[in-house]
Amino acid sequence: MTTAFFSHDDCLKHTMGPEHPESPERIAAIISYLSDTGVGDVLDWVRPDEITRDQLLTVHPEKYLHQLDLMQPTRGRVYTDPDTAMMPDTLRAARLAAGGNIEAVDMVLSSQVTNAFVCARPPGHHAERSKSMGFCFYNNVALAAMRALTFHHLERVAIIDFDVHQGNGTADIVGGDERILMCSSFQHPFYPHSHVHRQPENIVNIPIESDCSALAYRKAVEAGWLKKLQDFRPQLVLISAGFDGHRLDPMAELNLEVDDYRWLTEMIVSVASDHANDRIISTLEGGYHLRALAESVNAHLEVLSAVR
């Protein structure tokens, strides 16, 4: 098993303010912890390039991309919604995060590596086709899916989103696309309060009540996802990896622990082993308690890289 780890220092330059939870310290905490545990030593570290305009256009229309370009300030910050700010380094960071996902798809599908983790920011799963929100500008996992389907000509791609907030942007983009099965678990009712009910058949939502036990969460996810994933037989598995369902996370009200993220990863790896030749690309979404985030990502990568 060879696991690529995509990260770039310029993703730390994007900052939405000193009190904002989606901070550069998230990446720094992860990388520092991986160094402490030694997991970082077994990864193939890759410094991604920016995504190209043509690649962005596989998901986002030119009008939306041009609007973001016009909004990016030369100094200070501007807000695209009450939670989401742009500053001079924002779009470069977003293009690097998206570019890491594109390169991860290319490396995994050309068998250069077995799987990959994209440790970059800003995140992406709240970005709809023509709308930035929830700290997100470009939808990284949807861009990865389109790369696999259109450039590499795969027929079936699974997206698994276990962030505590529902991936409304991904659902907006891939809903109704029979080449993609999206399985999502999230606290409900909760932000973003959309794309939960009456979804197309290729969207499998598992709403989770606040204060749900970890055991009940595991049972709900396994019952809701596993057979559908096995029946779908994905050729590639993409993960929107949000670790903000951890019991210590300040942004949510679930009770997951590090071992629950290890269990989730093991379940996903088993699906990829059965159908996708072990091919997985995971991209960082949420997770705002720095220690819990770092420990959870470390466990996630231990499973992906087969380090125990």
mmCIF file of C-alpha atoms in Angstrom:
data_model
loop_
_atom_site.group_PDB
_atom_site.id
_atom_site.type_symbol
_atom_site.label_atom_id
_atom_site.label_comp_id
_atom_site.label_asym_id
_atom_site.label_seq_id
_atom_site.Cartn_x
_atom_site.Cartn_y
_atom_site.Cartn_z
ATOM 1 C CA MET A 1 0.000 0.000 0.000
ATOM 2 C CA THR A 2 1.376 3.395 -1.012
ATOM 3 C CA THR A 3 -0.437 6.504 0.235
ATOM 4 C CA ALA A 4 0.207 9.928 -1.257
ATOM 5 C CA PHE A 5 -0.192 12.942 1.040
ATOM 6 C CA PHE A 6 -0.953 16.177 -0.830
ATOM 7 C CA SER A 7 -0.261 19.469 0.922
ATOM 8 C CA HIS A 8 1.059 22.932 0.081
ATOM 9 C CA ASP A 9 2.319 25.725 2.331
ATOM 10 C CA ASP A 10 0.311 28.305 0.404
ATOM 11 C CA CYS A 11 -2.927 26.711 1.624
ATOM 12 C CA LEU A 12 -1.987 28.143 5.041
ATOM 13 C CA LYS A 13 -1.917 31.699 3.692
ATOM 14 C CA HIS A 14 -5.706 31.780 3.330
ATOM 15 C CA THR A 15 -7.121 33.067 6.603
ATOM 16 C CA MET A 16 -10.641 34.269 7.346
ATOM 17 C CA GLY A 17 -9.732 36.010 10.601
ATOM 18 C CA PRO A 18 -8.132 35.218 13.966
ATOM 19 C CA GLU A 19 -11.320 33.777 15.493
ATOM 20 C CA HIS A 20 -12.490 31.811 12.465
ATOM 21 C CA PRO A 21 -12.625 28.030 13.054
ATOM 22 C CA GLU A 22 -11.460 27.138 9.529
ATOM 23 C CA SER A 23 -7.925 28.255 10.262
ATOM 24 C CA PRO A 24 -4.420 27.523 8.935
ATOM 25 C CA GLU A 25 -3.646 25.897 12.290
ATOM 26 C CA ARG A 26 -5.780 22.922 11.232
ATOM 27 C CA ILE A 27 -3.234 21.867 8.618
ATOM 28 C CA ALA A 28 -0.287 22.658 10.860
ATOM 29 C CA ALA A 29 -1.733 20.530 13.679
ATOM 30 C CA ILE A 30 -2.218 17.552 11.372
ATOM 31 C CA ILE A 31 1.278 17.688 9.907
ATOM 32 C CA SER A 32 2.894 18.132 13.315
ATOM 33 C CA TYR A 33 1.016 15.152 14.754
ATOM 34 C CA LEU A 34 1.874 12.927 11.796
ATOM 35 C CA SER A 35 5.512 13.765 12.421
ATOM 36 C CA ASP A 36 5.200 12.884 16.109
ATOM 37 C CA THR A 37 3.564 9.503 15.443
ATOM 38 C CA GLY A 38 5.815 8.575 12.541
ATOM 39 C CA VAL A 39 2.894 8.023 10.159
ATOM 40 C CA GLY A 40 4.191 10.908 8.065
ATOM 41 C CA ASP A 41 7.362 8.920 7.381
ATOM 42 C CA VAL A 42 5.528 6.236 5.392
ATOM 43 C CA LEU A 43 3.581 8.626 3.158
ATOM 44 C CA ASP A 44 4.560 9.901 -0.283
ATOM 45 C CA TRP A 45 4.465 13.673 0.143
ATOM 46 C CA VAL A 46 3.283 15.589 -2.918
ATOM 47 C CA ARG A 47 3.202 19.363 -3.430
ATOM 48 C CA PRO A 48 0.256 19.962 -5.772
ATOM 49 C CA ASP A 49 -0.075 22.459 -8.579
ATOM 50 C CA GLU A 50 -3.097 24.703 -9.059
ATOM 51 C CA ILE A 51 -6.115 23.324 -10.867
ATOM 52 C CA THR A 52 -6.558 24.701 -14.386
ATOM 53 C CA ARG A 53 -9.491 26.802 -15.536
ATOM 54 C CA ASP A 54 -10.648 24.070 -17.910
ATOM 55 C CA GLN A 55 -10.663 21.557 -15.063
ATOM 56 C CA LEU A 56 -12.726 23.907 -12.875
ATOM 57 C CA LEU A 57 -15.209 24.271 -15.732
ATOM 58 C CA THR A 58 -16.065 20.559 -15.522
ATOM 59 C CA VAL A 59 -18.058 21.438 -12.387
ATOM 60 C CA HIS A 60 -18.423 25.224 -12.063
ATOM 61 C CA PRO A 61 -19.718 27.559 -14.822
ATOM 62 C CA GLU A 62 -17.536 30.379 -16.138
ATOM 63 C CA LYS A 63 -19.935 33.017 -14.806
ATOM 64 C CA TYR A 64 -19.399 31.761 -11.248
ATOM 65 C CA LEU A 65 -15.619 31.503 -11.610
ATOM 66 C CA HIS A 66 -15.475 35.035 -13.036
ATOM 67 C CA GLN A 67 -17.599 36.310 -10.147
ATOM 68 C CA LEU A 68 -15.130 34.846 -7.620
ATOM 69 C CA ASP A 69 -12.204 36.372 -9.519
ATOM 70 C CA LEU A 70 -13.847 39.789 -9.382
ATOM 71 C CA MET A 71 -14.610 39.486 -5.668
ATOM 72 C CA GLN A 72 -11.105 38.533 -4.522
ATOM 73 C CA PRO A 73 -9.637 41.603 -2.797
ATOM 74 C CA THR A 74 -6.120 42.941 -3.158
ATOM 75 C CA ARG A 75 -6.122 43.663 0.595
ATOM 76 C CA GLY A 76 -8.384 42.997 3.543
ATOM 77 C CA ARG A 77 -11.337 40.598 3.336
ATOM 78 C CA VAL A 78 -14.673 40.385 1.583
ATOM 79 C CA TYR A 79 -17.454 37.982 2.536
ATOM 80 C CA THR A 80 -19.282 35.725 0.106
ATOM 81 C CA ASP A 81 -21.670 34.731 2.909
ATOM 82 C CA PRO A 82 -21.697 35.449 6.669
ATOM 83 C CA ASP A 83 -19.312 32.530 7.335
ATOM 84 C CA THR A 84 -17.054 32.641 4.300
ATOM 85 C CA ALA A 85 -14.398 35.273 3.630
ATOM 86 C CA MET A 86 -11.979 35.895 0.792
ATOM 87 C CA MET A 87 -8.624 37.619 1.128
ATOM 88 C CA PRO A 88 -5.765 38.101 -1.352
ATOM 89 C CA ASP A 89 -4.437 34.530 -1.013
ATOM 90 C CA THR A 90 -7.785 32.731 -0.957
ATOM 91 C CA LEU A 91 -8.286 31.674 -4.548
ATOM 92 C CA ARG A 92 -4.720 30.446 -4.962
ATOM 93 C CA ALA A 93 -5.203 28.261 -1.878
ATOM 94 C CA ALA A 94 -8.526 27.029 -3.279
ATOM 95 C CA ARG A 95 -6.961 26.240 -6.656
ATOM 96 C CA LEU A 96 -4.171 24.308 -4.912
ATOM 97 C CA ALA A 97 -6.675 22.310 -2.836
ATOM 98 C CA ALA A 98 -8.671 21.490 -5.959
ATOM 99 C CA GLY A 99 -5.484 20.791 -7.909
ATOM 100 C CA GLY A 100 -4.388 18.322 -5.248
ATOM 101 C CA ASN A 101 -7.585 16.381 -5.810
ATOM 102 C CA ILE A 102 -7.062 16.317 -9.578
ATOM 103 C CA GLU A 103 -3.449 15.134 -9.193
ATOM 104 C CA ALA A 104 -4.517 12.529 -6.643
ATOM 105 C CA VAL A 105 -6.995 11.070 -9.126
ATOM 106 C CA ASP A 106 -4.339 10.981 -11.828
ATOM 107 C CA MET A 107 -1.757 9.311 -9.588
ATOM 108 C CA VAL A 108 -4.143 6.726 -8.165
ATOM 109 C CA LEU A 109 -5.717 5.810 -11.499
ATOM 110 C CA SER A 110 -2.300 5.503 -13.156
ATOM 111 C CA SER A 111 -1.197 3.167 -10.315
ATOM 112 C CA GLN A 112 1.589 5.467 -9.134
ATOM 113 C CA VAL A 113 0.117 5.186 -5.621
ATOM 114 C CA THR A 114 -2.590 3.016 -4.079
ATOM 115 C CA ASN A 115 -4.565 5.805 -2.444
ATOM 116 C CA ALA A 116 -4.219 9.444 -1.410
ATOM 117 C CA PHE A 117 -5.143 12.022 1.213
ATOM 118 C CA VAL A 118 -5.428 15.674 0.223
ATOM 119 C CA CYS A 119 -4.559 17.748 3.305
ATOM 120 C CA ALA A 120 -5.422 21.162 1.941
ATOM 121 C CA ARG A 121 -7.797 24.028 2.526
ATOM 122 C CA PRO A 122 -10.204 25.692 1.953
ATOM 123 C CA PRO A 123 -12.550 22.702 2.029
ATOM 124 C CA GLY A 124 -15.083 22.118 -0.730
ATOM 125 C CA HIS A 125 -18.206 20.091 -0.044
ATOM 126 C CA HIS A 126 -20.514 23.068 0.663
ATOM 127 C CA ALA A 127 -19.632 24.770 -2.634
ATOM 128 C CA GLU A 128 -22.558 24.328 -4.996
ATOM 129 C CA ARG A 129 -22.264 24.544 -8.754
ATOM 130 C CA SER A 130 -22.723 28.330 -8.733
ATOM 131 C CA LYS A 131 -22.529 29.283 -5.056
ATOM 132 C CA SER A 132 -19.775 29.551 -2.449
ATOM 133 C CA MET A 133 -20.761 28.940 1.165
ATOM 134 C CA GLY A 134 -19.754 27.194 4.374
ATOM 135 C CA PHE A 135 -16.025 28.087 4.067
ATOM 136 C CA CYS A 136 -15.969 26.561 0.529
ATOM 137 C CA PHE A 137 -15.313 28.017 -2.949
ATOM 138 C CA TYR A 138 -14.596 25.104 -5.322
ATOM 139 C CA ASN A 139 -16.086 21.665 -4.777
ATOM 140 C CA ASN A 140 -12.952 19.547 -4.507
ATOM 141 C CA VAL A 141 -14.545 16.104 -4.337
ATOM 142 C CA ALA A 142 -16.937 16.800 -7.227
ATOM 143 C CA LEU A 143 -13.996 18.000 -9.324
ATOM 144 C CA ALA A 144 -12.165 14.760 -8.486
ATOM 145 C CA ALA A 145 -15.211 12.726 -9.511
ATOM 146 C CA MET A 146 -15.508 14.536 -12.840
ATOM 147 C CA ARG A 147 -11.804 14.022 -13.502
ATOM 148 C CA ALA A 148 -12.199 10.292 -12.982
ATOM 149 C CA LEU A 149 -15.308 10.063 -15.143
ATOM 150 C CA THR A 150 -14.439 12.379 -18.026
ATOM 151 C CA PHE A 151 -10.637 12.157 -18.323
ATOM 152 C CA HIS A 152 -10.053 8.603 -17.094
ATOM 153 C CA HIS A 153 -13.386 7.284 -18.428
ATOM 154 C CA LEU A 154 -14.478 5.405 -15.331
ATOM 155 C CA GLU A 155 -18.102 4.315 -15.270
ATOM 156 C CA ARG A 156 -18.839 4.301 -11.527
ATOM 157 C CA VAL A 157 -17.460 6.512 -8.759
ATOM 158 C CA ALA A 158 -18.599 6.534 -5.122
ATOM 159 C CA ILE A 159 -18.422 9.622 -2.914
ATOM 160 C CA ILE A 160 -18.595 9.056 0.844
ATOM 161 C CA ASP A 161 -19.088 12.160 2.980
ATOM 162 C CA PHE A 162 -18.874 11.690 6.757
ATOM 163 C CA ASP A 163 -18.511 15.353 7.692
ATOM 164 C CA VAL A 164 -20.922 16.364 10.449
ATOM 165 C CA HIS A 165 -22.414 18.962 8.092
ATOM 166 C CA GLN A 166 -24.275 17.707 5.048
ATOM 167 C CA GLY A 167 -22.376 18.119 1.769
ATOM 168 C CA ASN A 168 -25.048 20.204 0.090
ATOM 169 C CA GLY A 169 -22.694 21.415 -2.620
ATOM 170 C CA THR A 170 -21.719 17.917 -3.672
ATOM 171 C CA ALA A 171 -25.376 16.827 -3.668
ATOM 172 C CA ASP A 172 -26.259 19.878 -5.763
ATOM 173 C CA ILE A 173 -23.618 18.982 -8.354
ATOM 174 C CA VAL A 174 -23.839 15.180 -8.576
ATOM 175 C CA GLY A 175 -27.524 14.629 -7.814
ATOM 176 C CA GLY A 176 -29.104 12.634 -10.625
ATOM 177 C CA ASP A 177 -25.785 11.560 -12.156
ATOM 178 C CA GLU A 178 -26.142 7.773 -12.289
ATOM 179 C CA ARG A 179 -22.378 7.342 -12.657
ATOM 180 C CA ILE A 180 -21.959 8.579 -9.056
ATOM 181 C CA LEU A 181 -23.274 7.167 -5.788
ATOM 182 C CA MET A 182 -23.020 9.664 -2.930
ATOM 183 C CA CYS A 183 -23.365 8.297 0.614
ATOM 184 C CA SER A 184 -23.557 10.956 3.310
ATOM 185 C CA SER A 185 -23.956 11.020 7.092
ATOM 186 C CA PHE A 186 -24.539 14.269 8.972
ATOM 187 C CA GLN A 187 -26.139 15.781 12.057
ATOM 188 C CA HIS A 188 -29.747 16.792 11.389
ATOM 189 C CA PRO A 189 -31.362 19.238 11.740
ATOM 190 C CA PHE A 190 -28.196 21.251 11.304
ATOM 191 C CA TYR A 191 -26.341 23.523 8.898
ATOM 192 C CA PRO A 192 -26.827 23.854 5.930
ATOM 193 C CA HIS A 193 -30.499 22.781 6.271
ATOM 194 C CA SER A 194 -30.797 21.710 2.632
ATOM 195 C CA HIS A 195 -30.509 18.719 0.288
ATOM 196 C CA VAL A 196 -31.738 16.294 2.977
ATOM 197 C CA HIS A 197 -35.125 15.074 1.733
ATOM 198 C CA ARG A 198 -36.441 14.123 -1.712
ATOM 199 C CA GLN A 199 -33.022 13.534 -3.156
ATOM 200 C CA PRO A 200 -32.324 11.671 -6.420
ATOM 201 C CA GLU A 201 -31.762 7.931 -6.095
ATOM 202 C CA ASN A 202 -27.974 8.295 -6.334
ATOM 203 C CA ILE A 203 -27.869 10.298 -3.065
ATOM 204 C CA VAL A 204 -28.015 8.197 0.131
ATOM 205 C CA ASN A 205 -28.505 10.424 3.175
ATOM 206 C CA ILE A 206 -28.150 9.204 6.766
ATOM 207 C CA PRO A 207 -29.387 12.051 9.018
ATOM 208 C CA ILE A 208 -28.093 11.672 12.585
ATOM 209 C CA GLU A 209 -29.742 13.245 15.626
ATOM 210 C CA SER A 210 -27.628 15.337 17.977
ATOM 211 C CA ASP A 211 -26.122 13.452 20.931
ATOM 212 C CA CYS A 212 -26.405 10.154 19.052
ATOM 213 C CA SER A 213 -24.156 7.491 20.529
ATOM 214 C CA ALA A 214 -21.171 6.285 18.540
ATOM 215 C CA LEU A 215 -22.624 2.760 18.451
ATOM 216 C CA ALA A 216 -25.940 3.996 17.062
ATOM 217 C CA TYR A 217 -24.050 6.037 14.479
ATOM 218 C CA ARG A 218 -22.078 2.986 13.350
ATOM 219 C CA LYS A 219 -25.232 0.886 13.016
ATOM 220 C CA ALA A 220 -27.045 3.575 11.017
ATOM 221 C CA VAL A 221 -24.158 4.129 8.616
ATOM 222 C CA GLU A 222 -23.469 0.445 8.047
ATOM 223 C CA ALA A 223 -27.149 -0.316 7.437
ATOM 224 C CA GLY A 224 -27.623 2.680 5.156
ATOM 225 C CA TRP A 225 -24.450 2.542 3.077
ATOM 226 C CA LEU A 226 -22.785 -0.824 2.877
ATOM 227 C CA LYS A 227 -25.200 -2.816 0.682
ATOM 228 C CA LYS A 228 -25.732 0.137 -1.660
ATOM 229 C CA LEU A 229 -21.994 0.569 -2.065
ATOM 230 C CA GLN A 230 -21.463 -3.134 -2.672
ATOM 231 C CA ASP A 231 -24.291 -3.246 -5.221
ATOM 232 C CA PHE A 232 -22.939 -0.136 -6.979
ATOM 233 C CA ARG A 233 -19.454 -1.680 -7.334
ATOM 234 C CA PRO A 234 -17.486 1.595 -7.510
ATOM 235 C CA GLN A 235 -14.296 1.664 -9.558
ATOM 236 C CA LEU A 236 -12.994 4.511 -7.383
ATOM 237 C CA VAL A 237 -13.972 5.686 -3.908
ATOM 238 C CA LEU A 238 -13.737 9.373 -3.003
ATOM 239 C CA ILE A 239 -14.083 10.577 0.586
ATOM 240 C CA SER A 240 -15.153 13.967 1.877
ATOM 241 C CA ALA A 241 -13.370 13.456 5.181
ATOM 242 C CA GLY A 242 -14.772 15.759 7.821
ATOM 243 C CA PHE A 243 -13.747 14.972 11.384
ATOM 244 C CA ASP A 244 -16.076 17.440 13.113
ATOM 245 C CA GLY A 245 -18.378 14.715 14.419
ATOM 246 C CA HIS A 246 -15.787 14.090 17.149
ATOM 247 C CA ARG A 247 -17.237 14.594 20.623
ATOM 248 C CA LEU A 248 -14.729 17.387 21.380
ATOM 249 C CA ASP A 249 -15.466 19.396 18.246
ATOM 250 C CA PRO A 250 -16.943 22.828 19.021
ATOM 251 C CA MET A 251 -18.971 22.977 15.787
ATOM 252 C CA ALA A 252 -21.326 20.024 16.345
ATOM 253 C CA GLU A 253 -23.079 17.754 18.822
ATOM 254 C CA LEU A 254 -22.142 14.171 17.986
ATOM 255 C CA ASN A 255 -20.115 11.740 20.088
ATOM 256 C CA LEU A 256 -17.647 10.121 17.727
ATOM 257 C CA GLU A 257 -14.148 9.182 18.854
ATOM 258 C CA VAL A 258 -10.925 8.513 16.992
ATOM 259 C CA ASP A 259 -11.741 4.785 16.875
ATOM 260 C CA ASP A 260 -15.005 5.546 15.090
ATOM 261 C CA TYR A 261 -13.093 7.288 12.304
ATOM 262 C CA ARG A 262 -10.762 4.309 12.172
ATOM 263 C CA TRP A 263 -13.813 2.033 11.844
ATOM 264 C CA LEU A 264 -15.309 4.227 9.100
ATOM 265 C CA THR A 265 -12.049 4.125 7.163
ATOM 266 C CA GLU A 266 -11.789 0.347 7.520
ATOM 267 C CA MET A 267 -15.326 -0.061 6.156
ATOM 268 C CA ILE A 268 -14.536 2.178 3.179
ATOM 269 C CA VAL A 269 -11.259 0.358 2.546
ATOM 270 C CA SER A 270 -13.144 -2.957 2.464
ATOM 271 C CA VAL A 271 -15.467 -1.629 -0.253
ATOM 272 C CA ALA A 272 -12.534 -0.302 -2.263
ATOM 273 C CA SER A 273 -10.739 -3.627 -1.859
ATOM 274 C CA ASP A 274 -13.753 -5.554 -3.161
ATOM 275 C CA HIS A 275 -14.511 -3.388 -6.184
ATOM 276 C CA ALA A 276 -12.027 -0.567 -6.816
ATOM 277 C CA ASN A 277 -8.620 -2.235 -6.702
ATOM 278 C CA ASP A 278 -8.038 -0.416 -3.363
ATOM 279 C CA ARG A 279 -8.309 2.985 -5.085
ATOM 280 C CA ILE A 280 -9.330 5.713 -2.633
ATOM 281 C CA ILE A 281 -8.853 9.470 -2.599
ATOM 282 C CA SER A 282 -9.748 11.258 0.625
ATOM 283 C CA THR A 283 -9.914 15.025 0.920
ATOM 284 C CA LEU A 284 -10.056 17.047 4.127
ATOM 285 C CA GLU A 285 -13.306 18.834 4.914
ATOM 286 C CA GLY A 286 -14.196 19.819 8.508
ATOM 287 C CA GLY A 287 -12.685 19.255 11.948
ATOM 288 C CA TYR A 288 -12.105 22.179 14.288
ATOM 289 C CA HIS A 289 -10.766 20.828 17.580
ATOM 290 C CA LEU A 290 -7.094 20.726 16.678
ATOM 291 C CA ARG A 291 -6.031 17.755 18.789
ATOM 292 C CA ALA A 292 -9.089 15.677 17.909
ATOM 293 C CA LEU A 293 -8.649 16.552 14.247
ATOM 294 C CA ALA A 294 -4.974 15.578 14.208
ATOM 295 C CA GLU A 295 -5.583 12.290 16.044
ATOM 296 C CA SER A 296 -8.511 11.391 13.784
ATOM 297 C CA VAL A 297 -6.603 12.124 10.570
ATOM 298 C CA ASN A 298 -3.691 10.086 11.911
ATOM 299 C CA ALA A 299 -6.000 7.088 12.464
ATOM 300 C CA HIS A 300 -7.534 7.592 9.009
ATOM 301 C CA LEU A 301 -4.072 7.534 7.445
ATOM 302 C CA GLU A 302 -2.946 4.549 9.506
ATOM 303 C CA VAL A 303 -5.713 2.539 7.865
ATOM 304 C CA LEU A 304 -5.162 3.947 4.364
ATOM 305 C CA SER A 305 -1.434 3.263 4.526
ATOM 306 C CA ALA A 306 -1.834 -0.059 6.392
ATOM 307 C CA VAL A 307 0.282 1.172 9.309
ATOM 308 C CA ARG A 308 -0.724 -0.363 12.639
#
